[in-house]
mmCIF file of C-alpha atoms and ligand atoms in Angstrom:
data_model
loop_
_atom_site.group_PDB
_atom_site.id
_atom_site.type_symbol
_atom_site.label_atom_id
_atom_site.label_comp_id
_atom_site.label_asym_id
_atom_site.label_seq_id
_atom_site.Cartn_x
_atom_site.Cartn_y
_atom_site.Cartn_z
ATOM 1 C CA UNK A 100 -14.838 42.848 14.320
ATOM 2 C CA UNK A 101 -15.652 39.480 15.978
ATOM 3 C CA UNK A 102 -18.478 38.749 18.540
ATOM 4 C CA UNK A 103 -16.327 37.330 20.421
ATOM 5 C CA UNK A 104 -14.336 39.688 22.412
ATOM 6 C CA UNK A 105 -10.750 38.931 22.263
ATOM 7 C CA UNK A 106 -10.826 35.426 21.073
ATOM 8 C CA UNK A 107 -8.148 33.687 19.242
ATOM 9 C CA UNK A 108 -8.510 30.647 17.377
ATOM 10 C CA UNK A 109 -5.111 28.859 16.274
ATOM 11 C CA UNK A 110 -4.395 25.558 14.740
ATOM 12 C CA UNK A 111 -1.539 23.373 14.272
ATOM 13 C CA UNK A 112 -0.668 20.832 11.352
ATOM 14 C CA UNK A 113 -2.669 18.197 12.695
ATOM 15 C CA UNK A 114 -5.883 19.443 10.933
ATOM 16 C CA UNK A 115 -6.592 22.534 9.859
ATOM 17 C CA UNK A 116 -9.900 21.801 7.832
ATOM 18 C CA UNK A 117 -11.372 20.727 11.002
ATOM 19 C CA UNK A 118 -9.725 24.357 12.590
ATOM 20 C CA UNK A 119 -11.377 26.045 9.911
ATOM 21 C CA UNK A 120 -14.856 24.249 10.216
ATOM 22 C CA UNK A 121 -15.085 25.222 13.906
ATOM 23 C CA UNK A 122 -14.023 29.097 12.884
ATOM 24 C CA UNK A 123 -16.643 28.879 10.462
ATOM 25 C CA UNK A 124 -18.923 28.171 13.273
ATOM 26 C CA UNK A 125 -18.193 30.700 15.422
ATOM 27 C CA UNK A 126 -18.351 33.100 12.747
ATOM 28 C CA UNK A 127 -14.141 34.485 13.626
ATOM 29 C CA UNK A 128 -10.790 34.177 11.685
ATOM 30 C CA UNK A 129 -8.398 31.874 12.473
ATOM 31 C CA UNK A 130 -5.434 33.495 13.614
ATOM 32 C CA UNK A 131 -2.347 33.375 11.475
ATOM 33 C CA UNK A 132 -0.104 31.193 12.882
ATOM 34 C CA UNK A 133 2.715 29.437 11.156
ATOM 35 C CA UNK A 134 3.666 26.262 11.813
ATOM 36 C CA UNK A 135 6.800 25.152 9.824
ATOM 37 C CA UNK A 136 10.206 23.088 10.427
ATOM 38 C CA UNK A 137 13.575 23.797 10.586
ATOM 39 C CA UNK A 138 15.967 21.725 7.846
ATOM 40 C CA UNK A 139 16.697 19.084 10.820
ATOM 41 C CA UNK A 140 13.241 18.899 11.209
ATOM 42 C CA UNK A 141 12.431 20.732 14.616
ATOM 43 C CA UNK A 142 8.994 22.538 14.178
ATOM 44 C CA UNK A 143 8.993 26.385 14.725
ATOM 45 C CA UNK A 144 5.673 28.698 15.236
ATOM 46 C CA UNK A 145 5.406 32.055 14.357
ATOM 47 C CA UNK A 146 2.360 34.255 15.572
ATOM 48 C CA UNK A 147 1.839 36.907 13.260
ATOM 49 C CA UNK A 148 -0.935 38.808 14.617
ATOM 50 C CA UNK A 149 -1.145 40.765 18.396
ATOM 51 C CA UNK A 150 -2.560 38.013 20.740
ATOM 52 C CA UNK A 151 -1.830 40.182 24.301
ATOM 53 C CA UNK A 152 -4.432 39.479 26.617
ATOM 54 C CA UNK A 153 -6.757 37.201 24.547
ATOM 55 C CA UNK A 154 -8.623 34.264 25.265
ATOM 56 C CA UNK A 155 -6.490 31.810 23.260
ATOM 57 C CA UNK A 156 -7.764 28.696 21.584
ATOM 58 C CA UNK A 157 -5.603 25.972 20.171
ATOM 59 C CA UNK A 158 -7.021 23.482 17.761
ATOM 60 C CA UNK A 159 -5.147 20.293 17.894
ATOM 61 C CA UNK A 160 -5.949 16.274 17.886
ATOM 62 C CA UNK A 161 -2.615 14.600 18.940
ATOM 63 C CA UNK A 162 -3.593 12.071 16.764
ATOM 64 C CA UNK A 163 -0.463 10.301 14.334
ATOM 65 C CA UNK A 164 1.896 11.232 13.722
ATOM 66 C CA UNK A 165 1.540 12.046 17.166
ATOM 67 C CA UNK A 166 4.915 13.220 18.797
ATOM 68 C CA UNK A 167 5.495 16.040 16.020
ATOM 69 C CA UNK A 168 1.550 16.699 16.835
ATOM 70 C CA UNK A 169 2.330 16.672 20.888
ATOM 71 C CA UNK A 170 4.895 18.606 19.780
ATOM 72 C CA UNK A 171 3.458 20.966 17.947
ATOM 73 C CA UNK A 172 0.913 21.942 20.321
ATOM 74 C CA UNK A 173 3.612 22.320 23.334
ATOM 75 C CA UNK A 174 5.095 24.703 21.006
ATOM 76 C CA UNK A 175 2.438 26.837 20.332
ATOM 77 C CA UNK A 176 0.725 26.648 24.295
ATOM 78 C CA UNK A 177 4.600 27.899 24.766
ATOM 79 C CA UNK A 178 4.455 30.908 21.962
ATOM 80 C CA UNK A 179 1.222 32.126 23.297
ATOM 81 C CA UNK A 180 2.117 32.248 26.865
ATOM 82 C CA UNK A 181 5.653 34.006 25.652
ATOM 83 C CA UNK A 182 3.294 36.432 23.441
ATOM 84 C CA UNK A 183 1.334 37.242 26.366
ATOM 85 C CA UNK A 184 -2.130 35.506 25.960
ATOM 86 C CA UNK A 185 -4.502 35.911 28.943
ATOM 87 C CA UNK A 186 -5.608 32.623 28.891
ATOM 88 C CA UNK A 187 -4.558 29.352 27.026
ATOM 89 C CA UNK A 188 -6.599 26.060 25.997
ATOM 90 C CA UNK A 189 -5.792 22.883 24.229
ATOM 91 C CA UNK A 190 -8.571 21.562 22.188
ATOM 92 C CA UNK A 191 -7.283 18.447 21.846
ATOM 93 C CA UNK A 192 -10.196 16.770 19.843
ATOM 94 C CA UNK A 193 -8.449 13.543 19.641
ATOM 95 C CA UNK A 194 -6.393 12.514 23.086
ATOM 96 C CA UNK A 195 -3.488 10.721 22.198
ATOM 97 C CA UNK A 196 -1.310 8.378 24.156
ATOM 98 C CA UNK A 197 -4.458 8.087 26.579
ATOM 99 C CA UNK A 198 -4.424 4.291 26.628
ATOM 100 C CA UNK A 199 -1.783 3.696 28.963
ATOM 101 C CA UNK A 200 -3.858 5.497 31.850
ATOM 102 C CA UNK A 201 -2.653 3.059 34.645
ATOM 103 C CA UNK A 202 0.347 0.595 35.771
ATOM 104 C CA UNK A 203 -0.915 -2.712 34.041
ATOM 105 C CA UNK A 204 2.093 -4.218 34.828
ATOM 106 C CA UNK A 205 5.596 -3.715 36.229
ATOM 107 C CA UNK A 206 7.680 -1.649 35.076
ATOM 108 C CA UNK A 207 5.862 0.452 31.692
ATOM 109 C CA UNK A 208 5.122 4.204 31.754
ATOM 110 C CA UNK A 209 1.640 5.912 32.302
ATOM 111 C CA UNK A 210 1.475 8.384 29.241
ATOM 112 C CA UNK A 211 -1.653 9.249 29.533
ATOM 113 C CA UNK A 212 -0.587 11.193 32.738
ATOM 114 C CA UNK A 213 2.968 12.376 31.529
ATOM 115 C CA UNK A 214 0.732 13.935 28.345
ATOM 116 C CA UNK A 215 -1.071 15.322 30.777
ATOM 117 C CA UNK A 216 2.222 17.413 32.611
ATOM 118 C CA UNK A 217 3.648 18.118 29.641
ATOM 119 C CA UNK A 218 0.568 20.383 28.579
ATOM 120 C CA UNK A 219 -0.019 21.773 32.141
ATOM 121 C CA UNK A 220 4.127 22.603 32.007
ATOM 122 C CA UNK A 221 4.059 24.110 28.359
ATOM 123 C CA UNK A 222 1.436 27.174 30.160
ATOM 124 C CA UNK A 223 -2.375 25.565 29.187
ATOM 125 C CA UNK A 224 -4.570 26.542 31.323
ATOM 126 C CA UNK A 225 -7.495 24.499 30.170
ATOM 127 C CA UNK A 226 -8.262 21.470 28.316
ATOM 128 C CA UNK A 227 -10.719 20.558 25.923
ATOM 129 C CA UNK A 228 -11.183 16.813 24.520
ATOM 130 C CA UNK A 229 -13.871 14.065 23.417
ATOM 131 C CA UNK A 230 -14.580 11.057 24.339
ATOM 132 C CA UNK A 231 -11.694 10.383 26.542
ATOM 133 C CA UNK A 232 -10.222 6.466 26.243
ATOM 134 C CA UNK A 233 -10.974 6.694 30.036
ATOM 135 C CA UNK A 234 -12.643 9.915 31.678
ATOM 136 C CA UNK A 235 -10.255 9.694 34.799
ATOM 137 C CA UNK A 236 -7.772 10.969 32.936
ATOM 138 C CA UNK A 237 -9.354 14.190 33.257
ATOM 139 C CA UNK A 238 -7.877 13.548 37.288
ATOM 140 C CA UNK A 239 -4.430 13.887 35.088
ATOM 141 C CA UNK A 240 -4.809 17.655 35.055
ATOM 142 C CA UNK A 241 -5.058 19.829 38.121
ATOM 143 C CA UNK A 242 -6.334 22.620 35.665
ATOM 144 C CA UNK A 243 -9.893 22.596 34.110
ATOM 145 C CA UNK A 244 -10.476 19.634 31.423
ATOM 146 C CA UNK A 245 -13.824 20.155 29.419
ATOM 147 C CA UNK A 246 -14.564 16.215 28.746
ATOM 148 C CA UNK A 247 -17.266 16.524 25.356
ATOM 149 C CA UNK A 248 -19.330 13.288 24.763
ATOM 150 C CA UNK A 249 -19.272 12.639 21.318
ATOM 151 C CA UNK A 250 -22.679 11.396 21.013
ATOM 152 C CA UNK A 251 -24.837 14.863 20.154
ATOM 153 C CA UNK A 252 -22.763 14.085 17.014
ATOM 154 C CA UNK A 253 -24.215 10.811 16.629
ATOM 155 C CA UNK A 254 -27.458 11.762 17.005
ATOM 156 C CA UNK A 255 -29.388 12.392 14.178
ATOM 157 C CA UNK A 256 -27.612 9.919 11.915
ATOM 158 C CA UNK A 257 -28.626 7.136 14.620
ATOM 159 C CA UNK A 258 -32.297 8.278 15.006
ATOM 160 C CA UNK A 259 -32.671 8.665 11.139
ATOM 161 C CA UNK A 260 -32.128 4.771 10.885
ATOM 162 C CA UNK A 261 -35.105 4.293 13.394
ATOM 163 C CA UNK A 262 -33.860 1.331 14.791
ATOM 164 C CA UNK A 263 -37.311 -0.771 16.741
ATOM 165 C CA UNK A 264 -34.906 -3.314 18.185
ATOM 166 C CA UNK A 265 -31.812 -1.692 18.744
ATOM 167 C CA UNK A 266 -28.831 -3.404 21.110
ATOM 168 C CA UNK A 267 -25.584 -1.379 21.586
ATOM 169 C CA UNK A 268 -22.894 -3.875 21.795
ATOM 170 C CA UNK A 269 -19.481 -2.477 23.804
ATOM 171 C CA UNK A 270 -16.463 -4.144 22.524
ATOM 172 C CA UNK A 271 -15.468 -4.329 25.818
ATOM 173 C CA UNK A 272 -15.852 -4.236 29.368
ATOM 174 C CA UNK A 273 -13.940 -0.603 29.422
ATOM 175 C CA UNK A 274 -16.324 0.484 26.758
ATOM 176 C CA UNK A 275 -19.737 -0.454 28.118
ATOM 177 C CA UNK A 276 -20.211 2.434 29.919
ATOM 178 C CA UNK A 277 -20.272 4.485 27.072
ATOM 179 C CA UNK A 278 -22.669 2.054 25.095
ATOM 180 C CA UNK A 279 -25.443 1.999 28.376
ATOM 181 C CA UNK A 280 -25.721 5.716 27.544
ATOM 182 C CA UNK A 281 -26.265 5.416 23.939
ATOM 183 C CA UNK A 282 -28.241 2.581 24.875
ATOM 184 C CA UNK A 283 -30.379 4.849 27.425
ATOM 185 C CA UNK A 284 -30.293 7.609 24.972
ATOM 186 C CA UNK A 285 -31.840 5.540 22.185
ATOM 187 C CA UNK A 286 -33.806 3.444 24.090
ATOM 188 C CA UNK A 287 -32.191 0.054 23.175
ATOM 189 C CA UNK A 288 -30.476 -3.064 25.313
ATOM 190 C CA UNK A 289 -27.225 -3.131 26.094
ATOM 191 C CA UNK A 290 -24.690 -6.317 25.214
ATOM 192 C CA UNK A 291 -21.340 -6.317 26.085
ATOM 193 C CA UNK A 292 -17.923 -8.362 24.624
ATOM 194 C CA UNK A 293 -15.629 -10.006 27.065
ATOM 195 C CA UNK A 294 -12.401 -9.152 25.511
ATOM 196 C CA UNK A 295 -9.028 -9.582 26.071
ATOM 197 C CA UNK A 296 -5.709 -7.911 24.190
ATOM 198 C CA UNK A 297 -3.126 -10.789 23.672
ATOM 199 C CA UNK A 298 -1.120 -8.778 21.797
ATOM 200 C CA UNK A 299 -0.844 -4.749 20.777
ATOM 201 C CA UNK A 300 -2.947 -5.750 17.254
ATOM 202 C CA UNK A 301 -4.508 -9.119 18.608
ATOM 203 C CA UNK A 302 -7.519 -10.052 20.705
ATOM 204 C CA UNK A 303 -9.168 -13.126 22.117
ATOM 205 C CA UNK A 304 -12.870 -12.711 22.601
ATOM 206 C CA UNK A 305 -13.910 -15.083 25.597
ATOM 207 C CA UNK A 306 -18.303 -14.414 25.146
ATOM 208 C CA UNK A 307 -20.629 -12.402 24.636
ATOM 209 C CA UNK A 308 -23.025 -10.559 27.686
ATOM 210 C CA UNK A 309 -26.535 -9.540 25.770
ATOM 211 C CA UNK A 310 -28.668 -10.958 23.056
ATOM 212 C CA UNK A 311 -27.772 -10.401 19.770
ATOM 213 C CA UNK A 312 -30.105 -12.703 17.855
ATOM 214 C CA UNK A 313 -33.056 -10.762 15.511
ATOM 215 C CA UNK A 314 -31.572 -7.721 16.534
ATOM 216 C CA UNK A 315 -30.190 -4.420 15.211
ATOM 217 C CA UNK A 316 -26.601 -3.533 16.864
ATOM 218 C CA UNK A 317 -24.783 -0.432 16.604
ATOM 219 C CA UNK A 318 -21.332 -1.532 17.886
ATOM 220 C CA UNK A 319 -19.754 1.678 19.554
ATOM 221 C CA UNK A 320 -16.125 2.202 20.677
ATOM 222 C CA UNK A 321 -13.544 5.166 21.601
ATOM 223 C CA UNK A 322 -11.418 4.844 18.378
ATOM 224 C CA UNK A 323 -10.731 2.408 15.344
ATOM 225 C CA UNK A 324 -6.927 2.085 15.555
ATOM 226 C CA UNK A 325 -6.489 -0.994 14.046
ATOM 227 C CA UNK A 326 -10.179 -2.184 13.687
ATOM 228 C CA UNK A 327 -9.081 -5.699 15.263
ATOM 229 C CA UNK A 328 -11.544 -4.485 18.431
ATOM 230 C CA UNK A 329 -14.873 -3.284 16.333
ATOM 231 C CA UNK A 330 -14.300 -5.805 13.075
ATOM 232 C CA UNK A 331 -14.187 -8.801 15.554
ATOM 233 C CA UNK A 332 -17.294 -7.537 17.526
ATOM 234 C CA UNK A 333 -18.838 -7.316 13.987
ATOM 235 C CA UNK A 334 -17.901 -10.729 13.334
ATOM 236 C CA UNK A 335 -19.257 -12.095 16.717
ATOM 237 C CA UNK A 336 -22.714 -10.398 16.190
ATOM 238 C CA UNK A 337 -23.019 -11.459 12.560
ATOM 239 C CA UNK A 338 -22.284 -15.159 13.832
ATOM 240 C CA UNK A 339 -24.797 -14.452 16.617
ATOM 241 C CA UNK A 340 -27.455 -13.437 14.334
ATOM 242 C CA UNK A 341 -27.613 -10.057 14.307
ATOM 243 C CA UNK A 342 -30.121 -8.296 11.617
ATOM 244 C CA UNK A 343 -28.943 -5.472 11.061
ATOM 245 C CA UNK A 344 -24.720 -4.208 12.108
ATOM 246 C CA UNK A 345 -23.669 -1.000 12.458
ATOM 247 C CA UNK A 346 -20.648 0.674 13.662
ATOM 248 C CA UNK A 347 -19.924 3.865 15.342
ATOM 249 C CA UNK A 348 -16.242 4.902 16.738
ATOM 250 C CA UNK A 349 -15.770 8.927 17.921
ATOM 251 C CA UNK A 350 -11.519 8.708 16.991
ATOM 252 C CA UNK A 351 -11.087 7.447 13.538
ATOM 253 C CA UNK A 352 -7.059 6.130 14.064
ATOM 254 C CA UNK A 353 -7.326 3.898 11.044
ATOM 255 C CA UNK A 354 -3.891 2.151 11.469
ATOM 256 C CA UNK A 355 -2.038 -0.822 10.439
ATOM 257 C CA UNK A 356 -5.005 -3.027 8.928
ATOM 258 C CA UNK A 357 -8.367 -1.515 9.682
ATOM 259 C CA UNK A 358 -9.359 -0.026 5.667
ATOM 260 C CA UNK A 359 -8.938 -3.122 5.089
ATOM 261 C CA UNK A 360 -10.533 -5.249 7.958
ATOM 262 C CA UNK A 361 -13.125 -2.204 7.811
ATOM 263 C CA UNK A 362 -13.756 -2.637 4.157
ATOM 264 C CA UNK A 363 -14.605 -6.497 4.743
ATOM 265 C CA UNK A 364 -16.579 -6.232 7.711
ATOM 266 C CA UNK A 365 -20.244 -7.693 7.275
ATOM 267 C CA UNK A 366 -22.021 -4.067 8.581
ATOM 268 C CA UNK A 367 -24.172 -2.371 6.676
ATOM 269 C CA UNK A 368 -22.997 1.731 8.181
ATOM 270 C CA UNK A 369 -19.802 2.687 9.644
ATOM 271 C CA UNK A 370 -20.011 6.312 11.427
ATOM 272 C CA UNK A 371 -16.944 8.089 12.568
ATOM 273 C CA UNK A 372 -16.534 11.483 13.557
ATOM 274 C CA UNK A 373 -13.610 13.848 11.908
ATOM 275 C CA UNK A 374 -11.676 14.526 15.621
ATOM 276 C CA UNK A 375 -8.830 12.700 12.938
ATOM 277 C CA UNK A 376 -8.521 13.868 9.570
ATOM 278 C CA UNK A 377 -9.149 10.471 7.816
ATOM 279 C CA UNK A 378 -9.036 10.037 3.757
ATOM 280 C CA UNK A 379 -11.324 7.047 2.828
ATOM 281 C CA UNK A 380 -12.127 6.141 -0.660
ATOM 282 C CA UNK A 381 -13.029 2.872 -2.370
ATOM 283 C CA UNK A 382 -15.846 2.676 0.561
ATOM 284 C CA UNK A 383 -19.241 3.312 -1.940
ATOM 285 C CA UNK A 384 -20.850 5.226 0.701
ATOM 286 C CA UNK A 385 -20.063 2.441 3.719
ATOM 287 C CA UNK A 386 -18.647 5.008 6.037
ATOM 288 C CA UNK A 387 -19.779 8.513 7.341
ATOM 289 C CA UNK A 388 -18.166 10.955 8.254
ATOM 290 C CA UNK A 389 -19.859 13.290 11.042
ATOM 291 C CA UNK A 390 -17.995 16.694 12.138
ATOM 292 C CA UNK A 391 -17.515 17.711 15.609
ATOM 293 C CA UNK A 392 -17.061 21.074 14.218
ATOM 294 C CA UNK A 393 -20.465 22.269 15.769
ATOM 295 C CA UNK A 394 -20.037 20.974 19.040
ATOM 296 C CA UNK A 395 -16.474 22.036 19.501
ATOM 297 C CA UNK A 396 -17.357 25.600 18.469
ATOM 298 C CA UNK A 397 -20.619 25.393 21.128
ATOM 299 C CA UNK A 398 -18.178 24.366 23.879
ATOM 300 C CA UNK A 399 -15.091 26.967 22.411
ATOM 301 C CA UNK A 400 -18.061 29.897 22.564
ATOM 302 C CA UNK A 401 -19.532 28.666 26.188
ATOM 303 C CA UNK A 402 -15.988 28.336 27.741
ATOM 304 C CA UNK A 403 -15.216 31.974 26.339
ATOM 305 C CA UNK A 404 -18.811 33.202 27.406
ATOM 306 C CA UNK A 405 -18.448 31.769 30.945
ATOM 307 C CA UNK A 406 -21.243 29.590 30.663
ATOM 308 C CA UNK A 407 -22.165 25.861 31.858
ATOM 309 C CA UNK A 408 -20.806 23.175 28.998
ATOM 310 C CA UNK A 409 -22.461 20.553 30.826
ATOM 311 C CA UNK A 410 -25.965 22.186 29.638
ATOM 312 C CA UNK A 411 -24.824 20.723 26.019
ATOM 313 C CA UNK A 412 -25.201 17.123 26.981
ATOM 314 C CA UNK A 413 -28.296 17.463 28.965
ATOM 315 C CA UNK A 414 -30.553 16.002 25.984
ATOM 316 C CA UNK A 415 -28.145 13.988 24.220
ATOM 317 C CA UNK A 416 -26.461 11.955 28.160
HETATM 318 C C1 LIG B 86 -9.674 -0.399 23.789
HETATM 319 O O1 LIG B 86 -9.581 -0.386 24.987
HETATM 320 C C2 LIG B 86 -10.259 0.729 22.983
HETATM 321 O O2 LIG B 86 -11.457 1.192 23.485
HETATM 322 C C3 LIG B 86 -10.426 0.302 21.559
HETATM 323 O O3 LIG B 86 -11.290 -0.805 21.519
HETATM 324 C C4 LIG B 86 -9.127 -0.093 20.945
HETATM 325 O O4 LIG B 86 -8.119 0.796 21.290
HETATM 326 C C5 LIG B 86 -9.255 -0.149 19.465
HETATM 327 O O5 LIG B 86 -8.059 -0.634 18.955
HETATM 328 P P1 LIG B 86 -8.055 -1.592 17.698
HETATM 329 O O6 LIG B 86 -8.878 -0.900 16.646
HETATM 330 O O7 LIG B 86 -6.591 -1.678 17.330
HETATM 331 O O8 LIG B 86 -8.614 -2.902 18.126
#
């Protein structure tokens, strides 16, 4: 009998290791749920134990493919509220479709928000997520969004390479505000890139904000979709002088050209987390994986438990 008083953990496609990892953590079963596709390809979810009245926990990145992944999830939010769960949330480790979060420009869509109603439409009534591209989105939602940091998983890997002159370098101005709190937390400077996107895979880099010169940078981001962001910062601080190059991104995407770029960047340690199942080989140790199994399952067990989540990042923010 679980601990955990009428918990249920589910997962979709999208990752079940990482599903697993967390029920390993809490010390429950994963409930059996299948997930399979009808000859034309339309997914279909079957619950096969009693889930009336639990507290119901979907495990699901909508990372690519991502549709049949949005999908997915809408489906099974939908087969738990139709099976009677008490309550319903969406860990969504990996946000997709987060990166159009505003009107830009005329006449282009704001996914990040339609994500948003689709979830809140399919019957979730919470939301759990890391590292958001941009934490208003949790102002998407009129239901309760648990926003994780992803840094307590950074942690100890970081303070094991006791860095003495550390300088977290943002890629850009959207992502400095994350890299002033891993600066604060580890006690380094902060630098920042003045980016610009000219293109969906191509980026101009205008200068650099912060000294880079003699020092040891840990360049963070979001994600590594197609590594043009971090591999160019890498290439800036390496022309700059940097000593020592590290990077760290929370949402391994790894499209289009980044095994590549990432294999040829001049760093010495690239850390990613597992909120996207990722298979890397040929690397010779040059990239770590962390799991946000741990903290996912802390959050999962405080939600549950009715206790603060916020009390998790009181160290580690
Ligand atoms: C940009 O706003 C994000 O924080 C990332 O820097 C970006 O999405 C990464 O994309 P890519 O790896 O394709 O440069």
């Amino acid at each position: 009998m679980s601990r955990f008083r009428n918990m249920c953990l589910v997962t979709g496609t999208a990752d079940p290791q990482l599903a697993e990892a967390i029920a390993k953590c809490l010390d429950v079963d994963l409930t059996n749920a299948e997930v399979s596709r009808f000859p034309d390809g339309e997914i279909n979810v079957k619950i096969n134990s009693d889930v009336r009245g639990s507290d119901a926990f979907i495990i699901q990145s909508t990372c690519p493919p991502v549709n049949d992944n949005l999908m997915e999830i809408l489906i099974l939010i939908d087969t738990l509220k139709r099976a009677s769960a008490d309550r319903i949330t969406a860990v969504i480790p990996y946000y997709g479709y987060a990166r159009k979060d505003r009107k830009d420009e005329g006449r282009v869509p704001i996914t990040a928000k339609l994500t948003a109603n689709l979830l809140e439409r399919a019957g979730a009534d919470r939301v759990m997520t890391i590292d958001l591209h941009a934490s208003q989105i949790q102002g998407f939602f009129d239901i309760p969004v648990d926003h994780l940091y992803g840094s307590p998983v950074f942690l100890d890997c970081f303070s094991r390479l006791k860095l003495k002159k550390l300088t977290v370098l943002a890629t850009d101005a959207g992502a400095s505000k994350r890299a002033q709190a891993y600066a604060r937390l580890f006690g380094g400077e902060l630098a920042i890139i003045d980016k610009r996107r000219v293109g969906p895979d191509k980026i101009e880099v205008a200068n650099v904000i912060g000294e880079l010169e003699g020092r040891e940078v840990i360049i963070i981001d979001d994600m590594i979709s197609t590594g043009g962001s971090i591999c160019e910062a890498a290439r800036i601080a390496n022309e700059k002088g940097a000593d020592r190059l590290f990077l760290a991104a929370t949402h391994p995407v790894l499209c289009g050209e980044a095994i590549n770029r990432l294999k040829k960047a001049p760093v010495e340690k690239i850390f990613i987390s597992d909120t996207i199942p990722v298979d890397i080989n040929d690397f010779d140790g040059k990239i770590e994986i962390l799991s946000v199994a741990p903290l996912l399952s802390e959050a999962i067990k405080r939600v549950h438990m009715n206790m603060s989540v916020s009390s998790i990042f009181e160290q580690a923010n």
